[in-house]
Coordinates of C-alpha atoms in Angstrom, one line a residue:
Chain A
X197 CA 14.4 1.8 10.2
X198 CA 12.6 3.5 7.1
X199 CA 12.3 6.9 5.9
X200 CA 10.6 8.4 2.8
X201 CA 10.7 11.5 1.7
X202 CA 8.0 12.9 -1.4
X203 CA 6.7 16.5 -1.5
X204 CA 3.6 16.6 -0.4
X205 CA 1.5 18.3 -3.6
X206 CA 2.4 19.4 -6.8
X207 CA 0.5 21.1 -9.4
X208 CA 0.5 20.6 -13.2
X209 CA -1.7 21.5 -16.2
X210 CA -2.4 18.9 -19.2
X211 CA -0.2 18.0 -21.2
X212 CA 2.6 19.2 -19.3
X213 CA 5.0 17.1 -17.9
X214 CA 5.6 16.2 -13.9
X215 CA 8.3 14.4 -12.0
X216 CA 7.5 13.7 -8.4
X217 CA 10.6 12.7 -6.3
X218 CA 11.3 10.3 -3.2
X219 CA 14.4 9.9 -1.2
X220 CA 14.6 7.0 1.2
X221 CA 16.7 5.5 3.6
X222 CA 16.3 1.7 4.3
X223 CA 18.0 -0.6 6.4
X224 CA 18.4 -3.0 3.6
X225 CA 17.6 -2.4 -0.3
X226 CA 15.1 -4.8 -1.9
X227 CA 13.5 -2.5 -5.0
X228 CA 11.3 0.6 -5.2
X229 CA 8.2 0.7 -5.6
X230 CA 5.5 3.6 -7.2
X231 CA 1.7 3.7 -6.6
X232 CA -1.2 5.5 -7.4
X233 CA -4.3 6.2 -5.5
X234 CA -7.1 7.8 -6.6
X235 CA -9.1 9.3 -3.8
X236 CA -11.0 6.9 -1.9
X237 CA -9.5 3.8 -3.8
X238 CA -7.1 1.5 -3.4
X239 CA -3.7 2.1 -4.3
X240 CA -2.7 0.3 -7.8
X241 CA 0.6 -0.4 -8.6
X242 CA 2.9 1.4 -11.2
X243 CA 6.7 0.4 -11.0
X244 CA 9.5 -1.1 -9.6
X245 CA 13.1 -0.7 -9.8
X246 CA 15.5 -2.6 -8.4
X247 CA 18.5 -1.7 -10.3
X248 CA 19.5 1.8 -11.3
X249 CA 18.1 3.7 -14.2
X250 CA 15.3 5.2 -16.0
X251 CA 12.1 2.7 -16.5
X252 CA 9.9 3.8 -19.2
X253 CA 6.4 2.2 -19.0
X254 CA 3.9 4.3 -21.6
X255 CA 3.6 7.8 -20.1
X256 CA 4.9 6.8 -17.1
X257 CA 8.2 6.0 -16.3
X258 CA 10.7 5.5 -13.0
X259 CA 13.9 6.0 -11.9
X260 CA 16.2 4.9 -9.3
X261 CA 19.8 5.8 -7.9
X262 CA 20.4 3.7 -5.1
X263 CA 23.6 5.0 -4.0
X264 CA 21.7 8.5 -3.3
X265 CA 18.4 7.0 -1.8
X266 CA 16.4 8.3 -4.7
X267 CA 13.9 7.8 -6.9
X268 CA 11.7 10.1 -9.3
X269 CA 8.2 9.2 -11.2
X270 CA 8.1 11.0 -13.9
X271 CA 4.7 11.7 -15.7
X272 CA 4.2 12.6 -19.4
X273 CA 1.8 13.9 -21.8
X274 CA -0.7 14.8 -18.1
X275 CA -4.2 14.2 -18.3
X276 CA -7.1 15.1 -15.5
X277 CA -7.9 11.5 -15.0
X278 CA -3.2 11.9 -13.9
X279 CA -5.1 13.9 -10.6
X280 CA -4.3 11.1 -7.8
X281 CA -1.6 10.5 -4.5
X282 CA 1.7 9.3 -5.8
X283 CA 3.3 6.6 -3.6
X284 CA 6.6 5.8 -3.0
X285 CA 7.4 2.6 -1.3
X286 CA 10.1 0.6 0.0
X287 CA 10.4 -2.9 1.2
X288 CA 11.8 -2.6 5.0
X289 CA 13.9 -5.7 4.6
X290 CA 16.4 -6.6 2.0
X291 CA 16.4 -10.4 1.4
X292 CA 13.6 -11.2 2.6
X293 CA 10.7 -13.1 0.1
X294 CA 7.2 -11.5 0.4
X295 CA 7.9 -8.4 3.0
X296 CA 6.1 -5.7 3.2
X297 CA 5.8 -2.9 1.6
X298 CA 6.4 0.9 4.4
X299 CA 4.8 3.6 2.2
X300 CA 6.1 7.7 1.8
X301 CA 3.0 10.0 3.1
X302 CA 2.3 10.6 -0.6
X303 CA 2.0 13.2 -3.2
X304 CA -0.7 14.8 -4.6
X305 CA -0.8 15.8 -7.6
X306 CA -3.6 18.2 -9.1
X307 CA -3.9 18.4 -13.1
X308 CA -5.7 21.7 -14.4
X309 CA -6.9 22.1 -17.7
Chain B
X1031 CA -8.8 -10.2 -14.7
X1032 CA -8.5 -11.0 -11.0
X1033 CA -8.9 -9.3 -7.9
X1034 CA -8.5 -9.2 -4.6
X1035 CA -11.9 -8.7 -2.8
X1036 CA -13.4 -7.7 0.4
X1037 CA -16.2 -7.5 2.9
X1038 CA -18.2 -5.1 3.7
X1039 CA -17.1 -2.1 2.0
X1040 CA -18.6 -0.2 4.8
X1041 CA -18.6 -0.9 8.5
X1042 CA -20.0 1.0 11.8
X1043 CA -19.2 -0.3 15.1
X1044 CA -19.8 0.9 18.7
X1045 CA -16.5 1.5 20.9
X1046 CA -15.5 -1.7 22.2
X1047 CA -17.1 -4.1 20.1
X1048 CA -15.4 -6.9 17.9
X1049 CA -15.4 -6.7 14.2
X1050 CA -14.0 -9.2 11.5
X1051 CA -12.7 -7.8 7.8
X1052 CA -13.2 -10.4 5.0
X1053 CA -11.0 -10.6 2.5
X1054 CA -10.7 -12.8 -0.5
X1055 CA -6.7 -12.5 -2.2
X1056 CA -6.2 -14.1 -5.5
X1057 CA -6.2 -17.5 -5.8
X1058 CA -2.3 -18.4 -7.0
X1059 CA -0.9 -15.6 -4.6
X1060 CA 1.3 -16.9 -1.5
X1061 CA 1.4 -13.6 0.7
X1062 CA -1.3 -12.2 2.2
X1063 CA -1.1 -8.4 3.9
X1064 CA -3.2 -6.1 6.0
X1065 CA -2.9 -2.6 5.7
X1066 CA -4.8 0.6 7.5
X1067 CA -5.2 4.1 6.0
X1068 CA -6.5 6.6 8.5
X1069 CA -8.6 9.8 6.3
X1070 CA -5.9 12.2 5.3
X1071 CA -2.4 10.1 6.3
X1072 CA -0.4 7.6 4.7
X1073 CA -1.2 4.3 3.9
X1074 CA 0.5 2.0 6.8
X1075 CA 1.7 -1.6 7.3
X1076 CA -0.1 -4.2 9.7
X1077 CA 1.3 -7.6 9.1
X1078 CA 1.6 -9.7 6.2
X1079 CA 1.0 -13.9 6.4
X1080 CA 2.5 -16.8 4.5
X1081 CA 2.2 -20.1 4.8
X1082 CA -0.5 -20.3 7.6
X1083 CA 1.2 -17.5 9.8
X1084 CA 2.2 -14.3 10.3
X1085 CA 5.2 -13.5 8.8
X1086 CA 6.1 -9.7 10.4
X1087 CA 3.8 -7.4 12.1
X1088 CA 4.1 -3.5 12.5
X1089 CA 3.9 -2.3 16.0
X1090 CA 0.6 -1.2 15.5
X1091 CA -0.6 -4.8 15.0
X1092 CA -1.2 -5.2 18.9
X1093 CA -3.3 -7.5 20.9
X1094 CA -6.5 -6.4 19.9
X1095 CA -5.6 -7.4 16.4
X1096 CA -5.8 -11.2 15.2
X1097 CA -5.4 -12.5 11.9
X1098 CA -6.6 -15.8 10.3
X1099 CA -7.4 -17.6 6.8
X1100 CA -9.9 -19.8 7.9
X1101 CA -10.1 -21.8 4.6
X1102 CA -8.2 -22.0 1.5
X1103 CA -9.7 -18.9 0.4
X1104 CA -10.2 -16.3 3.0
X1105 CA -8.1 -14.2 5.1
X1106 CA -9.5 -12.0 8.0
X1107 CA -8.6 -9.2 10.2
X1108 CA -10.3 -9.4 13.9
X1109 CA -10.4 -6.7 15.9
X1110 CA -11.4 -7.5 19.5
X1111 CA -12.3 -4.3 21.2
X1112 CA -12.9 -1.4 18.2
X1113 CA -11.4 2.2 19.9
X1114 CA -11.9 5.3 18.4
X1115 CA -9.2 5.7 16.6
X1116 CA -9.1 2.3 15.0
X1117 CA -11.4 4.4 12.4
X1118 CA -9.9 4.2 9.0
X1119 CA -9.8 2.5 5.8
X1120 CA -8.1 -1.0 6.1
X1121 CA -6.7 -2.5 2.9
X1122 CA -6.1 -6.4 1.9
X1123 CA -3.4 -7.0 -0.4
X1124 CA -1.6 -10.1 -1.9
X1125 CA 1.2 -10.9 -4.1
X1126 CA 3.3 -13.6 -5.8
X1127 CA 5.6 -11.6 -7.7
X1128 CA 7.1 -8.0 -7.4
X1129 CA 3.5 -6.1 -7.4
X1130 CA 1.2 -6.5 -4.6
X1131 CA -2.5 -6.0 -5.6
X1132 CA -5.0 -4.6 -3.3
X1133 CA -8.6 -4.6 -2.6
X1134 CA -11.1 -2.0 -2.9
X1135 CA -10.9 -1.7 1.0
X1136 CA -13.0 -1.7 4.2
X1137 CA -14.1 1.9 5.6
X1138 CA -14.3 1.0 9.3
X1139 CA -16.1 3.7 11.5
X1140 CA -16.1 3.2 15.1
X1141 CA -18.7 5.4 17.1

């Protein structure tokens, strides 16, 4: 089976810099995934890291270790509009074209001013 | 830009009736996916289709739930006998590549 692991709120002001971590187990490794969702939206996507190493994408970027089973999005230069649920996500088959994506609970993450 | 769609955005239902979520994925996308979001708790998996049938299912995807893509361009989620707990947000999403995209959701409310 699956298991994700992300804290379940964090707190930041702007400007500052936050990195949200997810540890995972899987019966089979087929990529990473990071989403956002803003309260009462859907989730969008962010990333996806199938190999291991830092992905930089503007402010955002991800990284992956899969011999550890973790994964961290880190978030630069924070803005208010940042204030959303963090989603980890993992595939629950390796191998397998088009499966599904089983999702962490989540973190939220609250910028001040 | 495209987008995944769906209908209604909104729907009340009385215990034990049937309701049907409308979904319209992108049009060059080959998997199609149903997912539930109960206020307050994680987004979770109910089946994904390809090619004309379902492809895995979670074991909340029960009898009471039916999928279908009655044409070329829709895909729906039947419920046959709403419970109270079947009260949640329910999410369409499809894919070709890597990132799945998702609709704006269904807010089902059964009373």
């Amino acid at each position: 089976g699956q298991n994700i692991d992300q804290p379940t709120e964090m707190t930041a002001t702007e400007g500052a810099i936050v990195q949200i971590n997810c540890t995972y187990q899987t019966s089979g490794f087929n990529g990473l995934f990071w989403y956002q969702q803003h309260a009462g939206e859907a989730p969008t996507f962010l990333s996806y890291n199938v190999l291991d190493g830092l992905e930089e994408k503007g402010r955002f970027s991800s990284f992956l270790s899969r011999s550890k089973g973790y994964s961290y999005l880190l978030l630069k230069e924070l803005q208010m509009k940042d204030s959303a649920s963090y989603l980890c996500a993992v595939p629950p088959r390796a191998n397998q074209a088009g499966t599904a994506l089983i999702f962490g609970k989540g973190t939220t993450l609250s910028v001040s001013s | 830009e495209p987008e995944v769609t769906q209908t209604p955005s909104h729907q009340v239902t009385q215990m034990g009736q049937e309701v049907i979520l409308r979904c319209v994925p992108i049009s060059n996308h080959l998997y199609f996916y149903w997912y539930r979001q109960i206020l307050g708790q994680k987004v979770e998996f109910l089946v994904s289709f390809y090619n004309n049938e379902i492809s895995e299912k979670s074991e909340i995807f029960d009898d009471q739930f039916s999928v279908e893509r009655p044409d070329g361009s829709n895909f729906t989620l039947k419920i046959r006998s709403t419970k109270l707990e079947d009260s949640a947000m329910y999410f369409c999403a499809s894919r070709t590549g890597a990132e799945a995209f998702f609709g704006q959701g269904t807010r089902l409310t059964v009373v």
